[in-house]
Amino acid sequence: MAILHILQYPDERLHKVAKKIESITGATRKLISDMAETMYAAPGVGLAATQVDMHQQLIVIDVSETHDELLVLINPELIFSSGESKCEEGCLSVPGIYDKVERAEKITVRALNAKGEEFTLDAEGLLSVCIQHEMDHLQGKVFVERLSHLKQVRIRNKLKKRLRETF
Ligand code: NI
């Protein structure tokens, strides 16, 4: 296993749209375990392949308190959503920035697991938010891009300032 480099916003590669995975190979399984290791090490509750510059429809999530309930979603499709919720979100690609984003409250998603078996999952609360956040990444969308234009400008300036202070 290996810790992968996580792209940092506003890296243009975060805007690439991920392609469907046609067959689950050894390389896919290696990517899944590397992504899981990277997410746990960060630490974070979710990671999309886009964030490690692999533009395939693959997400790993673990919202459990014990960090032992890894959820793998391959080619996820939203088949139902209802309600509205506004939760504070953060992202491993936008460190130190947290803000409230409007999402559906409940969702049903259909995907393949790591073995290539199809399953459907009903989610609400943190899991629902996390799945929607990660599915956005696969579409090339970072959560800050769901905020107002003014907030996006402020966030970009803050991140630029931080980069200047680091180097
Ligand atoms: Ni994210």
Short mmCIF file of C-alpha atoms and ligand atoms in Angstrom, two decimals:
data_model
loop_
_atom_site.label_atom_id
_atom_site.label_comp_id
_atom_site.label_asym_id
_atom_site.label_seq_id
_atom_site.Cartn_x
_atom_site.Cartn_y
_atom_site.Cartn_z
CA MET A 1 0.00 0.00 0.00
CA ALA A 2 1.09 3.57 -0.48
CA ILE A 3 0.09 7.04 0.56
CA LEU A 4 -0.93 8.98 -2.54
CA HIS A 5 -0.48 12.69 -3.20
CA ILE A 6 -3.75 14.59 -2.83
CA LEU A 7 -4.29 17.41 -5.36
CA GLN A 8 -4.85 20.78 -3.72
CA TYR A 9 -7.50 23.27 -4.83
CA PRO A 10 -7.38 25.23 -7.14
CA ASP A 11 -5.44 22.60 -9.11
CA GLU A 12 -7.06 22.38 -12.56
CA ARG A 13 -6.89 18.56 -12.49
CA LEU A 14 -9.63 18.61 -9.83
CA HIS A 15 -11.94 19.75 -12.63
CA LYS A 16 -11.48 16.65 -14.79
CA VAL A 17 -14.56 14.46 -15.19
CA ALA A 18 -13.96 10.83 -14.16
CA LYS A 19 -14.64 7.95 -16.55
CA LYS A 20 -16.61 4.82 -15.77
CA ILE A 21 -14.60 1.78 -14.69
CA GLU A 22 -15.27 -0.95 -17.27
CA SER A 23 -13.50 -3.80 -15.50
CA ILE A 24 -12.05 -4.19 -12.03
CA THR A 25 -8.43 -5.23 -12.40
CA GLY A 26 -5.49 -5.71 -10.07
CA ALA A 27 -4.62 -2.06 -10.70
CA THR A 28 -8.13 -1.04 -9.55
CA ARG A 29 -7.77 -3.11 -6.37
CA LYS A 30 -4.36 -1.54 -5.69
CA LEU A 31 -5.83 1.94 -6.22
CA ILE A 32 -8.66 1.13 -3.78
CA SER A 33 -6.26 0.04 -1.03
CA ASP A 34 -3.92 3.00 -1.64
CA MET A 35 -6.85 5.43 -1.57
CA ALA A 36 -8.16 3.89 1.66
CA GLU A 37 -4.72 4.14 3.27
CA THR A 38 -4.38 7.75 2.10
CA MET A 39 -7.83 8.65 3.46
CA TYR A 40 -7.20 7.04 6.88
CA ALA A 41 -3.75 8.63 7.14
CA ALA A 42 -4.98 12.15 6.27
CA PRO A 43 -7.28 11.63 8.30
CA GLY A 44 -10.48 12.06 6.32
CA VAL A 45 -13.90 10.44 5.91
CA GLY A 46 -13.93 10.25 2.12
CA LEU A 47 -11.71 10.40 -0.93
CA ALA A 48 -12.51 10.39 -4.64
CA ALA A 49 -10.05 9.04 -7.23
CA THR A 50 -10.08 12.50 -8.88
CA GLN A 51 -8.30 13.87 -5.80
CA VAL A 52 -5.34 11.56 -6.35
CA ASP A 53 -5.26 12.43 -10.07
CA MET A 54 -6.86 9.17 -11.18
CA HIS A 55 -9.87 10.09 -13.27
CA GLN A 56 -12.00 6.99 -12.73
CA GLN A 57 -15.39 6.74 -11.01
CA LEU A 58 -14.14 5.41 -7.69
CA ILE A 59 -14.81 6.63 -4.15
CA VAL A 60 -13.75 5.39 -0.72
CA ILE A 61 -15.65 6.48 2.39
CA ASP A 62 -15.57 5.64 6.09
CA VAL A 63 -17.78 7.71 8.38
CA SER A 64 -17.60 5.23 11.28
CA GLU A 65 -16.07 6.34 14.58
CA THR A 66 -13.97 3.18 14.67
CA HIS A 67 -12.54 3.68 11.14
CA ASP A 68 -13.22 0.07 10.21
CA GLU A 69 -16.24 0.35 7.92
CA LEU A 70 -14.71 1.03 4.55
CA LEU A 71 -17.26 1.71 1.84
CA VAL A 72 -16.13 1.43 -1.78
CA LEU A 73 -18.32 2.92 -4.51
CA ILE A 74 -17.47 2.22 -8.13
CA ASN A 75 -19.46 3.96 -10.91
CA PRO A 76 -21.93 5.42 -8.36
CA GLU A 77 -25.30 6.67 -9.63
CA LEU A 78 -27.76 8.73 -7.66
CA ILE A 79 -31.13 7.04 -8.18
CA PHE A 80 -33.21 8.93 -5.60
CA SER A 81 -32.88 12.05 -3.49
CA SER A 82 -35.21 13.95 -1.20
CA GLY A 83 -35.27 16.82 1.27
CA GLU A 84 -32.65 19.44 1.94
CA SER A 85 -29.88 19.69 4.47
CA LYS A 86 -27.11 22.17 5.09
CA CYS A 87 -24.01 20.76 6.75
CA GLU A 88 -20.54 22.10 7.29
CA GLU A 89 -18.14 20.39 4.90
CA GLY A 90 -14.41 20.21 4.55
CA CYS A 91 -12.20 18.55 1.97
CA LEU A 92 -8.72 17.04 1.91
CA SER A 93 -8.11 19.04 -1.28
CA VAL A 94 -9.03 22.33 0.46
CA PRO A 95 -7.33 22.06 3.86
CA GLY A 96 -8.48 24.35 6.65
CA ILE A 97 -11.60 25.58 4.82
CA TYR A 98 -15.02 24.59 6.18
CA ASP A 99 -18.40 25.89 5.09
CA LYS A 100 -22.05 24.93 4.88
CA VAL A 101 -23.25 23.44 1.61
CA GLU A 102 -26.82 22.70 0.53
CA ARG A 103 -27.39 19.04 -0.27
CA ALA A 104 -30.21 16.54 -0.49
CA GLU A 105 -31.11 15.12 2.91
CA LYS A 106 -31.69 11.51 1.91
CA ILE A 107 -30.29 9.72 -1.09
CA THR A 108 -30.27 6.29 -2.67
CA VAL A 109 -27.20 5.41 -4.64
CA ARG A 110 -26.45 2.44 -6.87
CA ALA A 111 -22.84 1.36 -7.36
CA LEU A 112 -20.47 -1.58 -7.64
CA ASN A 113 -18.43 -2.75 -4.66
CA ALA A 114 -14.73 -3.67 -4.78
CA LYS A 115 -15.67 -7.15 -6.08
CA GLY A 116 -17.72 -5.66 -8.92
CA GLU A 117 -21.07 -6.60 -7.36
CA GLU A 118 -23.92 -4.14 -7.78
CA PHE A 119 -25.60 -2.81 -4.63
CA THR A 120 -27.94 -0.01 -3.65
CA LEU A 121 -27.54 2.03 -0.50
CA ASP A 122 -29.91 4.37 1.31
CA ALA A 123 -28.05 7.12 3.11
CA GLU A 124 -28.84 10.08 5.33
CA GLY A 125 -26.89 12.33 7.69
CA LEU A 126 -23.10 12.43 7.38
CA LEU A 127 -22.97 9.44 5.01
CA SER A 128 -25.40 11.11 2.60
CA VAL A 129 -23.42 14.38 2.64
CA CYS A 130 -20.16 12.52 2.18
CA ILE A 131 -21.39 10.49 -0.81
CA GLN A 132 -22.75 13.64 -2.51
CA HIS A 133 -19.49 15.50 -1.83
CA GLU A 134 -17.37 12.69 -3.29
CA MET A 135 -19.68 12.20 -6.29
CA ASP A 136 -19.19 15.92 -7.01
CA HIS A 137 -15.43 15.31 -7.18
CA LEU A 138 -16.00 12.68 -9.90
CA GLN A 139 -17.82 15.36 -11.88
CA GLY A 140 -14.87 17.72 -11.44
CA LYS A 141 -16.56 19.81 -8.79
CA VAL A 142 -15.02 20.87 -5.46
CA PHE A 143 -17.40 21.77 -2.59
CA VAL A 144 -16.24 25.40 -2.43
CA GLU A 145 -17.62 25.82 -5.96
CA ARG A 146 -21.10 25.39 -4.50
CA LEU A 147 -20.55 28.49 -2.32
CA SER A 148 -21.25 32.11 -3.33
CA HIS A 149 -18.86 33.81 -5.76
CA LEU A 150 -17.70 36.18 -3.01
CA LYS A 151 -16.83 33.29 -0.70
CA GLN A 152 -14.94 31.54 -3.49
CA VAL A 153 -12.81 34.64 -4.09
CA ARG A 154 -12.07 34.89 -0.36
CA ILE A 155 -11.10 31.22 -0.16
CA ARG A 156 -8.78 31.49 -3.18
CA ASN A 157 -7.07 34.56 -1.68
CA LYS A 158 -6.65 32.78 1.65
CA LEU A 159 -5.09 29.72 0.00
CA LYS A 160 -2.75 31.91 -2.12
CA LYS A 161 -1.67 33.80 0.98
CA ARG A 162 -0.98 30.51 2.77
CA LEU A 163 1.13 29.29 -0.18
CA ARG A 164 3.22 32.48 -0.02
CA GLU A 165 3.78 31.97 3.69
CA THR A 166 4.87 28.37 3.18
CA PHE A 167 7.51 29.05 0.53
NI NI B 1 -13.47 16.59 -1.01
#
